[in-house]
Amino acid sequence: MRFDVLTLFPRIFDGYLGESLLHKAIEAGLVQVHTHDIRDWSRDKHRKVDDRPFGGGPGMVLQVEPIVDCVEAVSRQAETAGRLVMLTPQGRRLTQSVVEELAEEPRLILLCGRYEGFDQRVIDLLQPDELSIGDYILNGGETAAMVMIDAVVRLIPGVLGDEQSSVDDSFSHGDRLLEFPHYTRPRVFRGLETPPVLLSGDHQAIARWRREQSYLRTEQRRADLLPDSTESATGTTSDPQTPTLSKDSRDEPRAD
Ligand code: SAM
C-alpha cells in the first residue's frame, strides 16, 4: 500500500517512519510512504503558501493554487490515483471501521493542514474525504496523518506477526467490543493472580472466558459500543430492558 503525505513539515515524519513496525513494513516492501513538501508547489519566490483571510480575522489560510497543484502533481506520480484524504477537525470521525475501509485502498494521499486550515475552494474543487481524528484541535494535520497511517498499516496482511491480533483488538470487525484483559509471566505478582482458566490449557474455556470478559468490559466502560440487541457473552440475547449485568455489578471496581 502506498501513502503520499502532503505537508509543510515533511521532516516531522522522519523519526516515525524509521522505527518499529512501520519501519519493518517499509523494509519488507509492504508499505511505501512518500512525503511531499507543499512549498515545492508555491508560486512565490519566498515559497509562501498561505495568506491572510479575506474578511479579516486572525491567522493565515492555506492558498488554493499550491495545494491544488501539489495534489494534482502527486496524484500523477503513481498509476493508481488513490483516495485523497484531508485531515481536518471538521471531517467524519476516524473509527476502526473507517480504518478498515481505508486499508482496502491501494493508495492514500493525505493532505495535512496548518494555521487556520485550507481555502474552502480546495475542498470544493478536489472533494477529498475529510477525516478527523477527534473533537479537539491540533496544530497541524501531520500527527493526525501519522495516527491514520499507524492504524491502517496494522491491517495490511503481513505487517503484524500474527494476523489474529488485529482481529481480537478492541473495536475490530466482528463484534466491535473492547478486547479482553491479558496476562503474562509471572503467574502471581504481589498477590494478584492470573485467572486460573488461562492456565488450564482448555481452549474452549479460555475462548468463552475471553468473550465474557470482552463483553463485561465493554458494558462497564463503553456501553455505547453495544448494539441495542446483541448476542451476550453467555449466548443469550440481551434486551435493552433487561441488561445482562445488574447495575450493581457494573458499578463494582474494576478487577484489572
Ligand atoms: N481553524 C480550523 C478549524 O477550526 O476547523 C482548525 C485548523 S488546525 C489549527 C490546523 C490543521 O490541523 C487543520 O487544517 C488540520 O489539517 C489539522 N487538524 C487539527 N485538528 C485536527 C483533527 N482533530 N483531526 C484531523 N486534523 C486536524
PDB file of C-alpha atoms and ligand atoms in Angstrom:
ATOM      1  CA  MET A   1       0.000   0.000   0.000  1.00  0.00           C
ATOM      2  CA  ARG A   2       1.232   3.461  -0.856  1.00  0.00           C
ATOM      3  CA  PHE A   3       0.790   6.618   1.236  1.00  0.00           C
ATOM      4  CA  ASP A   4       1.641  10.095  -0.067  1.00  0.00           C
ATOM      5  CA  VAL A   5       1.715  12.735   2.657  1.00  0.00           C
ATOM      6  CA  LEU A   6       1.388  16.383   1.609  1.00  0.00           C
ATOM      7  CA  THR A   7       2.691  18.667   4.333  1.00  0.00           C
ATOM      8  CA  LEU A   8       4.556  21.889   5.093  1.00  0.00           C
ATOM      9  CA  PHE A   9       6.754  19.924   7.517  1.00  0.00           C
ATOM     10  CA  PRO A  10       7.898  16.646   5.906  1.00  0.00           C
ATOM     11  CA  ARG A  11      10.709  16.146   8.420  1.00  0.00           C
ATOM     12  CA  ILE A  12       8.161  15.547  11.192  1.00  0.00           C
ATOM     13  CA  PHE A  13       7.731  12.065   9.675  1.00  0.00           C
ATOM     14  CA  ASP A  14      11.413  11.058   9.697  1.00  0.00           C
ATOM     15  CA  GLY A  15      11.575   9.567  13.196  1.00  0.00           C
ATOM     16  CA  TYR A  16       8.198   7.902  12.955  1.00  0.00           C
ATOM     17  CA  LEU A  17       8.931   6.212   9.611  1.00  0.00           C
ATOM     18  CA  GLY A  18      12.308   4.954  10.793  1.00  0.00           C
ATOM     19  CA  GLU A  19      11.107   2.991  13.819  1.00  0.00           C
ATOM     20  CA  SER A  20       9.400  -0.229  14.819  1.00  0.00           C
ATOM     21  CA  LEU A  21       6.550  -1.861  12.892  1.00  0.00           C
ATOM     22  CA  LEU A  22       6.284   0.799  10.229  1.00  0.00           C
ATOM     23  CA  HIS A  23       9.995   0.713   9.514  1.00  0.00           C
ATOM     24  CA  LYS A  24       9.831  -3.084   9.175  1.00  0.00           C
ATOM     25  CA  ALA A  25       6.765  -2.873   6.918  1.00  0.00           C
ATOM     26  CA  ILE A  26       8.575  -0.401   4.657  1.00  0.00           C
ATOM     27  CA  GLU A  27      11.721  -2.554   4.624  1.00  0.00           C
ATOM     28  CA  ALA A  28       9.622  -5.600   3.714  1.00  0.00           C
ATOM     29  CA  GLY A  29       8.063  -3.689   0.796  1.00  0.00           C
ATOM     30  CA  LEU A  30       4.546  -3.960   2.240  1.00  0.00           C
ATOM     31  CA  VAL A  31       4.144  -0.210   2.678  1.00  0.00           C
ATOM     32  CA  GLN A  32       5.541   2.843   0.901  1.00  0.00           C
ATOM     33  CA  VAL A  33       5.340   6.293   2.469  1.00  0.00           C
ATOM     34  CA  HIS A  34       6.302   9.308   0.351  1.00  0.00           C
ATOM     35  CA  THR A  35       6.333  12.766   1.904  1.00  0.00           C
ATOM     36  CA  HIS A  36       5.953  15.890  -0.248  1.00  0.00           C
ATOM     37  CA  ASP A  37       6.686  19.465   0.769  1.00  0.00           C
ATOM     38  CA  ILE A  38       3.724  21.612  -0.302  1.00  0.00           C
ATOM     39  CA  ARG A  39       6.073  24.613  -0.550  1.00  0.00           C
ATOM     40  CA  ASP A  40       7.646  22.972  -3.632  1.00  0.00           C
ATOM     41  CA  TRP A  41       4.442  23.994  -5.449  1.00  0.00           C
ATOM     42  CA  SER A  42       4.483  27.588  -4.188  1.00  0.00           C
ATOM     43  CA  ARG A  43       4.197  30.275  -6.883  1.00  0.00           C
ATOM     44  CA  ASP A  44       6.003  32.738  -4.615  1.00  0.00           C
ATOM     45  CA  LYS A  45       9.758  33.388  -4.627  1.00  0.00           C
ATOM     46  CA  HIS A  46       9.778  33.079  -0.811  1.00  0.00           C
ATOM     47  CA  ARG A  47       7.947  29.726  -1.034  1.00  0.00           C
ATOM     48  CA  LYS A  48       4.916  31.184   0.735  1.00  0.00           C
ATOM     49  CA  VAL A  49       1.758  29.054   0.577  1.00  0.00           C
ATOM     50  CA  ASP A  50      -0.511  30.962   2.978  1.00  0.00           C
ATOM     51  CA  ASP A  51      -2.160  34.362   3.123  1.00  0.00           C
ATOM     52  CA  ARG A  52      -4.429  36.467   5.329  1.00  0.00           C
ATOM     53  CA  PRO A  53      -8.132  35.544   5.327  1.00  0.00           C
ATOM     54  CA  PHE A  54     -10.490  37.609   3.214  1.00  0.00           C
ATOM     55  CA  GLY A  55     -12.895  39.350   5.559  1.00  0.00           C
ATOM     56  CA  GLY A  56     -10.233  39.751   8.219  1.00  0.00           C
ATOM     57  CA  GLY A  57      -9.622  37.817  11.406  1.00  0.00           C
ATOM     58  CA  PRO A  58      -6.648  36.088  12.981  1.00  0.00           C
ATOM     59  CA  GLY A  59      -4.349  33.518  11.431  1.00  0.00           C
ATOM     60  CA  MET A  60      -3.380  32.537   7.923  1.00  0.00           C
ATOM     61  CA  VAL A  61      -5.159  30.394   5.344  1.00  0.00           C
ATOM     62  CA  LEU A  62      -3.520  27.822   3.051  1.00  0.00           C
ATOM     63  CA  GLN A  63      -3.880  29.061  -0.510  1.00  0.00           C
ATOM     64  CA  VAL A  64      -5.774  27.157  -3.142  1.00  0.00           C
ATOM     65  CA  GLU A  65      -3.204  27.247  -6.015  1.00  0.00           C
ATOM     66  CA  PRO A  66      -0.190  25.499  -4.394  1.00  0.00           C
ATOM     67  CA  ILE A  67      -2.401  22.927  -2.702  1.00  0.00           C
ATOM     68  CA  VAL A  68      -4.300  22.003  -5.871  1.00  0.00           C
ATOM     69  CA  ASP A  69      -1.078  21.954  -7.925  1.00  0.00           C
ATOM     70  CA  CYS A  70       0.602  19.746  -5.328  1.00  0.00           C
ATOM     71  CA  VAL A  71      -2.303  17.273  -5.105  1.00  0.00           C
ATOM     72  CA  GLU A  72      -2.614  17.017  -8.886  1.00  0.00           C
ATOM     73  CA  ALA A  73       1.130  16.538  -9.427  1.00  0.00           C
ATOM     74  CA  VAL A  74       1.472  13.945  -6.661  1.00  0.00           C
ATOM     75  CA  SER A  75      -1.620  12.054  -7.893  1.00  0.00           C
ATOM     76  CA  ARG A  76       0.084  11.597 -11.254  1.00  0.00           C
ATOM     77  CA  GLN A  77       3.199  10.071  -9.640  1.00  0.00           C
ATOM     78  CA  ALA A  78       1.638   6.607  -9.473  1.00  0.00           C
ATOM     79  CA  GLU A  79      -0.664   4.612 -11.733  1.00  0.00           C
ATOM     80  CA  THR A  80      -3.496   4.466  -9.210  1.00  0.00           C
ATOM     81  CA  ALA A  81      -4.920   7.899  -8.450  1.00  0.00           C
ATOM     82  CA  GLY A  82      -5.799   6.723  -4.922  1.00  0.00           C
ATOM     83  CA  ARG A  83      -8.137   8.242  -2.384  1.00  0.00           C
ATOM     84  CA  LEU A  84      -7.498  11.833  -1.345  1.00  0.00           C
ATOM     85  CA  VAL A  85      -7.939  12.327   2.407  1.00  0.00           C
ATOM     86  CA  MET A  86      -7.931  15.750   4.032  1.00  0.00           C
ATOM     87  CA  LEU A  87      -7.066  15.777   7.737  1.00  0.00           C
ATOM     88  CA  THR A  88      -9.483  18.219   9.323  1.00  0.00           C
ATOM     89  CA  PRO A  89     -11.293  18.512  12.654  1.00  0.00           C
ATOM     90  CA  GLN A  90     -14.453  19.137  10.609  1.00  0.00           C
ATOM     91  CA  GLY A  91     -14.424  15.727   8.887  1.00  0.00           C
ATOM     92  CA  ARG A  92     -16.179  12.481   9.712  1.00  0.00           C
ATOM     93  CA  ARG A  93     -14.635  10.741  12.689  1.00  0.00           C
ATOM     94  CA  LEU A  94     -11.856   8.182  12.171  1.00  0.00           C
ATOM     95  CA  THR A  95     -13.091   4.963  13.761  1.00  0.00           C
ATOM     96  CA  GLN A  96     -11.848   1.409  13.364  1.00  0.00           C
ATOM     97  CA  SER A  97     -14.489   0.747  10.703  1.00  0.00           C
ATOM     98  CA  VAL A  98     -13.261   3.769   8.718  1.00  0.00           C
ATOM     99  CA  VAL A  99      -9.693   2.471   9.193  1.00  0.00           C
ATOM    100  CA  GLU A 100     -10.800  -0.904   7.784  1.00  0.00           C
ATOM    101  CA  GLU A 101     -12.345   0.898   4.820  1.00  0.00           C
ATOM    102  CA  LEU A 102      -9.110   2.854   4.188  1.00  0.00           C
ATOM    103  CA  ALA A 103      -6.995  -0.296   4.423  1.00  0.00           C
ATOM    104  CA  GLU A 104      -8.810  -1.635   1.330  1.00  0.00           C
ATOM    105  CA  GLU A 105      -7.349   1.184  -0.779  1.00  0.00           C
ATOM    106  CA  PRO A 106      -4.126   0.604  -2.760  1.00  0.00           C
ATOM    107  CA  ARG A 107      -3.112   4.240  -2.237  1.00  0.00           C
ATOM    108  CA  LEU A 108      -3.976   7.098   0.137  1.00  0.00           C
ATOM    109  CA  ILE A 109      -2.976  10.718  -0.400  1.00  0.00           C
ATOM    110  CA  LEU A 110      -3.047  12.525   2.943  1.00  0.00           C
ATOM    111  CA  LEU A 111      -3.363  16.281   2.911  1.00  0.00           C
ATOM    112  CA  CYS A 112      -2.165  17.922   6.145  1.00  0.00           C
ATOM    113  CA  GLY A 113      -3.315  21.430   7.042  1.00  0.00           C
ATOM    114  CA  ARG A 114      -1.718  24.113   9.221  1.00  0.00           C
ATOM    115  CA  TYR A 115      -2.695  27.539  10.572  1.00  0.00           C
ATOM    116  CA  GLU A 116      -6.438  28.235  10.048  1.00  0.00           C
ATOM    117  CA  GLY A 117      -6.679  25.400   7.536  1.00  0.00           C
ATOM    118  CA  PHE A 118      -7.454  25.388   3.806  1.00  0.00           C
ATOM    119  CA  ASP A 119      -9.112  27.853   1.460  1.00  0.00           C
ATOM    120  CA  GLN A 120     -12.636  26.421   1.008  1.00  0.00           C
ATOM    121  CA  ARG A 121     -12.056  26.084  -2.735  1.00  0.00           C
ATOM    122  CA  VAL A 122      -9.513  23.286  -2.111  1.00  0.00           C
ATOM    123  CA  ILE A 123     -12.415  21.250  -0.748  1.00  0.00           C
ATOM    124  CA  ASP A 124     -14.889  22.374  -3.414  1.00  0.00           C
ATOM    125  CA  LEU A 125     -12.512  21.508  -6.253  1.00  0.00           C
ATOM    126  CA  LEU A 126     -10.834  18.347  -5.021  1.00  0.00           C
ATOM    127  CA  GLN A 127     -13.683  16.905  -2.939  1.00  0.00           C
ATOM    128  CA  PRO A 128     -11.407  14.992  -0.577  1.00  0.00           C
ATOM    129  CA  ASP A 129     -12.595  12.510   2.007  1.00  0.00           C
ATOM    130  CA  GLU A 130     -12.496  14.847   5.038  1.00  0.00           C
ATOM    131  CA  LEU A 131     -11.468  12.917   8.164  1.00  0.00           C
ATOM    132  CA  SER A 132     -10.964  13.961  11.790  1.00  0.00           C
ATOM    133  CA  ILE A 133      -9.171  12.009  14.496  1.00  0.00           C
ATOM    134  CA  GLY A 134     -11.343  13.508  17.253  1.00  0.00           C
ATOM    135  CA  ASP A 135     -13.091  16.551  18.608  1.00  0.00           C
ATOM    136  CA  TYR A 136     -10.035  18.620  19.512  1.00  0.00           C
ATOM    137  CA  ILE A 137      -7.762  20.975  17.589  1.00  0.00           C
ATOM    138  CA  LEU A 138      -4.224  20.010  16.680  1.00  0.00           C
ATOM    139  CA  ASN A 139      -1.602  22.444  15.418  1.00  0.00           C
ATOM    140  CA  GLY A 140      -1.374  20.564  12.150  1.00  0.00           C
ATOM    141  CA  GLY A 141      -2.554  17.510  10.248  1.00  0.00           C
ATOM    142  CA  GLU A 142       0.790  15.683  10.499  1.00  0.00           C
ATOM    143  CA  THR A 143       0.121  13.933  13.805  1.00  0.00           C
ATOM    144  CA  ALA A 144      -3.375  13.045  12.554  1.00  0.00           C
ATOM    145  CA  ALA A 145      -1.842  11.576   9.376  1.00  0.00           C
ATOM    146  CA  MET A 146       0.557   9.508  11.491  1.00  0.00           C
ATOM    147  CA  VAL A 147      -2.356   8.205  13.561  1.00  0.00           C
ATOM    148  CA  MET A 148      -4.139   7.212  10.367  1.00  0.00           C
ATOM    149  CA  ILE A 149      -1.099   5.517   8.816  1.00  0.00           C
ATOM    150  CA  ASP A 150      -0.375   3.713  12.077  1.00  0.00           C
ATOM    151  CA  ALA A 151      -3.921   2.371  12.341  1.00  0.00           C
ATOM    152  CA  VAL A 152      -4.168   1.399   8.662  1.00  0.00           C
ATOM    153  CA  VAL A 153      -0.836  -0.446   8.357  1.00  0.00           C
ATOM    154  CA  ARG A 154      -1.795  -2.810  11.186  1.00  0.00           C
ATOM    155  CA  LEU A 155      -4.463  -4.197   8.865  1.00  0.00           C
ATOM    156  CA  ILE A 156      -2.190  -4.807   5.892  1.00  0.00           C
ATOM    157  CA  PRO A 157      -1.549  -8.553   5.601  1.00  0.00           C
ATOM    158  CA  GLY A 158       1.981  -9.426   6.720  1.00  0.00           C
ATOM    159  CA  VAL A 159       2.602  -6.297   8.815  1.00  0.00           C
ATOM    160  CA  LEU A 160       1.683  -7.836  12.178  1.00  0.00           C
ATOM    161  CA  GLY A 161       3.433 -11.019  13.267  1.00  0.00           C
ATOM    162  CA  ASP A 162       0.080 -12.684  13.934  1.00  0.00           C
ATOM    163  CA  GLU A 163      -2.969 -11.586  11.915  1.00  0.00           C
ATOM    164  CA  GLN A 164      -5.239 -12.749  14.742  1.00  0.00           C
ATOM    165  CA  SER A 165      -4.091  -9.893  16.985  1.00  0.00           C
ATOM    166  CA  SER A 166      -5.801  -7.276  14.835  1.00  0.00           C
ATOM    167  CA  VAL A 167      -8.948  -9.419  14.710  1.00  0.00           C
ATOM    168  CA  ASP A 168      -9.125  -9.554  18.533  1.00  0.00           C
ATOM    169  CA  ASP A 169      -8.282  -5.874  19.009  1.00  0.00           C
ATOM    170  CA  SER A 170     -10.812  -3.524  20.553  1.00  0.00           C
ATOM    171  CA  PHE A 171     -13.343  -2.043  18.078  1.00  0.00           C
ATOM    172  CA  SER A 172     -12.320  -4.521  15.391  1.00  0.00           C
ATOM    173  CA  HIS A 173     -14.506  -6.219  12.837  1.00  0.00           C
ATOM    174  CA  GLY A 174     -16.787  -8.886  14.108  1.00  0.00           C
ATOM    175  CA  ASP A 175     -18.143  -7.782  17.454  1.00  0.00           C
ATOM    176  CA  ARG A 176     -16.508  -4.292  17.736  1.00  0.00           C
ATOM    177  CA  LEU A 177     -16.261  -4.774  21.520  1.00  0.00           C
ATOM    178  CA  LEU A 178     -13.305  -3.909  23.750  1.00  0.00           C
ATOM    179  CA  GLU A 179     -10.667  -6.607  23.937  1.00  0.00           C
ATOM    180  CA  PHE A 180     -10.423  -8.989  26.924  1.00  0.00           C
ATOM    181  CA  PRO A 181      -7.640  -8.486  29.552  1.00  0.00           C
ATOM    182  CA  HIS A 182      -4.200 -10.023  29.022  1.00  0.00           C
ATOM    183  CA  TYR A 183      -1.785 -11.682  31.492  1.00  0.00           C
ATOM    184  CA  THR A 184       1.780 -12.927  31.128  1.00  0.00           C
ATOM    185  CA  ARG A 185       4.589 -14.140  33.432  1.00  0.00           C
ATOM    186  CA  PRO A 186       4.820 -14.083  36.417  1.00  0.00           C
ATOM    187  CA  ARG A 187       1.679 -16.054  37.231  1.00  0.00           C
ATOM    188  CA  VAL A 188       1.318 -14.202  40.574  1.00  0.00           C
ATOM    189  CA  PHE A 189       2.546 -10.672  41.287  1.00  0.00           C
ATOM    190  CA  ARG A 190       2.091  -9.070  44.738  1.00  0.00           C
ATOM    191  CA  GLY A 191      -0.747 -11.435  45.431  1.00  0.00           C
ATOM    192  CA  LEU A 192      -2.522 -10.678  42.155  1.00  0.00           C
ATOM    193  CA  GLU A 193      -3.211 -13.984  40.448  1.00  0.00           C
ATOM    194  CA  THR A 194      -3.626 -14.829  36.799  1.00  0.00           C
ATOM    195  CA  PRO A 195      -7.174 -16.182  36.284  1.00  0.00           C
ATOM    196  CA  PRO A 196      -6.768 -19.992  36.527  1.00  0.00           C
ATOM    197  CA  VAL A 197      -8.735 -20.618  33.314  1.00  0.00           C
ATOM    198  CA  LEU A 198      -5.899 -19.044  31.298  1.00  0.00           C
ATOM    199  CA  LEU A 199      -3.515 -21.685  32.677  1.00  0.00           C
ATOM    200  CA  SER A 200      -5.942 -24.572  32.203  1.00  0.00           C
ATOM    201  CA  GLY A 201      -4.985 -25.471  28.632  1.00  0.00           C
ATOM    202  CA  ASP A 202      -8.725 -25.783  27.887  1.00  0.00           C
ATOM    203  CA  HIS A 203      -9.007 -23.717  24.687  1.00  0.00           C
ATOM    204  CA  GLN A 204     -12.785 -23.682  24.618  1.00  0.00           C
ATOM    205  CA  ALA A 205     -12.986 -22.482  28.226  1.00  0.00           C
ATOM    206  CA  ILE A 206     -10.357 -19.800  27.503  1.00  0.00           C
ATOM    207  CA  ALA A 207     -12.260 -18.587  24.457  1.00  0.00           C
ATOM    208  CA  ARG A 208     -15.501 -18.494  26.482  1.00  0.00           C
ATOM    209  CA  TRP A 209     -13.825 -16.544  29.347  1.00  0.00           C
ATOM    210  CA  ARG A 210     -12.336 -14.060  26.901  1.00  0.00           C
ATOM    211  CA  ARG A 211     -15.685 -13.490  25.213  1.00  0.00           C
ATOM    212  CA  GLU A 212     -17.317 -12.892  28.592  1.00  0.00           C
ATOM    213  CA  GLN A 213     -14.575 -10.502  29.718  1.00  0.00           C
ATOM    214  CA  SER A 214     -14.738  -8.624  26.463  1.00  0.00           C
ATOM    215  CA  TYR A 215     -18.482  -8.184  26.829  1.00  0.00           C
ATOM    216  CA  LEU A 216     -18.266  -7.198  30.533  1.00  0.00           C
ATOM    217  CA  ARG A 217     -15.549  -4.648  29.879  1.00  0.00           C
ATOM    218  CA  THR A 218     -17.486  -3.102  27.073  1.00  0.00           C
ATOM    219  CA  GLU A 219     -20.601  -2.922  29.203  1.00  0.00           C
ATOM    220  CA  GLN A 220     -18.655  -1.336  32.096  1.00  0.00           C
ATOM    221  CA  ARG A 221     -16.565   1.109  30.095  1.00  0.00           C
ATOM    222  CA  ARG A 222     -18.146   1.703  26.719  1.00  0.00           C
ATOM    223  CA  ALA A 223     -21.790   0.659  26.799  1.00  0.00           C
ATOM    224  CA  ASP A 224     -22.266   2.885  23.734  1.00  0.00           C
ATOM    225  CA  LEU A 225     -20.470   0.208  21.679  1.00  0.00           C
ATOM    226  CA  LEU A 226     -23.048  -2.452  22.474  1.00  0.00           C
ATOM    227  CA  PRO A 227     -25.716  -2.877  19.843  1.00  0.00           C
ATOM    228  CA  ASP A 228     -29.287  -2.477  21.146  1.00  0.00           C
ATOM    229  CA  SER A 229     -29.822  -6.166  20.860  1.00  0.00           C
ATOM    230  CA  THR A 230     -26.834  -8.455  20.745  1.00  0.00           C
ATOM    231  CA  GLU A 231     -25.712 -11.968  21.479  1.00  0.00           C
ATOM    232  CA  SER A 232     -24.385 -11.669  25.025  1.00  0.00           C
ATOM    233  CA  ALA A 233     -21.213 -13.344  26.171  1.00  0.00           C
ATOM    234  CA  THR A 234     -23.231 -16.158  27.676  1.00  0.00           C
ATOM    235  CA  GLY A 235     -25.061 -16.774  24.422  1.00  0.00           C
ATOM    236  CA  THR A 236     -28.434 -15.325  25.401  1.00  0.00           C
ATOM    237  CA  THR A 237     -29.864 -12.375  23.550  1.00  0.00           C
ATOM    238  CA  SER A 238     -29.646  -9.240  25.628  1.00  0.00           C
ATOM    239  CA  ASP A 239     -32.516  -6.811  25.569  1.00  0.00           C
ATOM    240  CA  PRO A 240     -32.027  -3.133  26.455  1.00  0.00           C
ATOM    241  CA  GLN A 241     -34.819  -3.532  29.049  1.00  0.00           C
ATOM    242  CA  THR A 242     -33.102  -6.487  30.722  1.00  0.00           C
ATOM    243  CA  PRO A 243     -29.362  -5.926  30.657  1.00  0.00           C
ATOM    244  CA  THR A 244     -27.107  -8.946  31.095  1.00  0.00           C
ATOM    245  CA  LEU A 245     -25.351  -7.304  34.035  1.00  0.00           C
ATOM    246  CA  SER A 246     -27.100  -5.787  37.007  1.00  0.00           C
ATOM    247  CA  LYS A 247     -26.361  -2.130  37.738  1.00  0.00           C
ATOM    248  CA  ASP A 248     -24.550  -3.233  40.910  1.00  0.00           C
ATOM    249  CA  SER A 249     -22.106  -5.403  39.022  1.00  0.00           C
ATOM    250  CA  ARG A 250     -21.431  -2.560  36.573  1.00  0.00           C
ATOM    251  CA  ASP A 251     -20.566  -0.270  39.473  1.00  0.00           C
ATOM    252  CA  GLU A 252     -18.111  -2.663  41.078  1.00  0.00           C
ATOM    253  CA  PRO A 253     -14.477  -1.523  41.000  1.00  0.00           C
ATOM    254  CA  ARG A 254     -12.608  -2.875  38.013  1.00  0.00           C
ATOM    255  CA  ALA A 255     -10.651  -6.041  38.685  1.00  0.00           C
ATOM    256  CA  ASP A 256      -7.935  -5.147  36.169  1.00  0.00           C
TER     257      ASP A 256
HETATM  258  N1  SAM B   1      -9.392  26.566  12.075  1.00  0.00           N
HETATM  259  C1  SAM B   1      -9.617  25.152  11.913  1.00  0.00           C
HETATM  260  C2  SAM B   1     -10.987  24.783  12.485  1.00  0.00           C
HETATM  261  O1  SAM B   1     -11.402  25.400  13.465  1.00  0.00           O
HETATM  262  O2  SAM B   1     -11.628  23.869  11.956  1.00  0.00           O
HETATM  263  C3  SAM B   1      -8.547  24.347  12.637  1.00  0.00           C
HETATM  264  C4  SAM B   1      -7.204  24.455  11.988  1.00  0.00           C
HETATM  265  S1  SAM B   1      -5.974  23.480  12.807  1.00  0.00           S
HETATM  266  C5  SAM B   1      -5.235  24.642  13.871  1.00  0.00           C
HETATM  267  C6  SAM B   1      -4.743  23.254  11.564  1.00  0.00           C
HETATM  268  C7  SAM B   1      -4.772  21.922  10.868  1.00  0.00           C
HETATM  269  O3  SAM B   1      -4.586  20.873  11.792  1.00  0.00           O
HETATM  270  C8  SAM B   1      -6.055  21.559  10.143  1.00  0.00           C
HETATM  271  O4  SAM B   1      -6.130  22.145   8.862  1.00  0.00           O
HETATM  272  C9  SAM B   1      -5.971  20.048  10.071  1.00  0.00           C
HETATM  273  O5  SAM B   1      -5.200  19.604   8.969  1.00  0.00           O
HETATM  274  C10 SAM B   1      -5.223  19.703  11.356  1.00  0.00           C
HETATM  275  N2  SAM B   1      -6.110  19.228  12.431  1.00  0.00           N
HETATM  276  C11 SAM B   1      -6.401  19.885  13.583  1.00  0.00           C
HETATM  277  N3  SAM B   1      -7.212  19.172  14.360  1.00  0.00           N
HETATM  278  C12 SAM B   1      -7.457  18.016  13.704  1.00  0.00           C
HETATM  279  C13 SAM B   1      -8.233  16.866  13.996  1.00  0.00           C
HETATM  280  N4  SAM B   1      -8.927  16.770  15.123  1.00  0.00           N
HETATM  281  N5  SAM B   1      -8.243  15.856  13.092  1.00  0.00           N
HETATM  282  C14 SAM B   1      -7.548  15.951  11.937  1.00  0.00           C
HETATM  283  N6  SAM B   1      -6.792  17.017  11.603  1.00  0.00           N
HETATM  284  C15 SAM B   1      -6.745  18.039  12.469  1.00  0.00           C
END
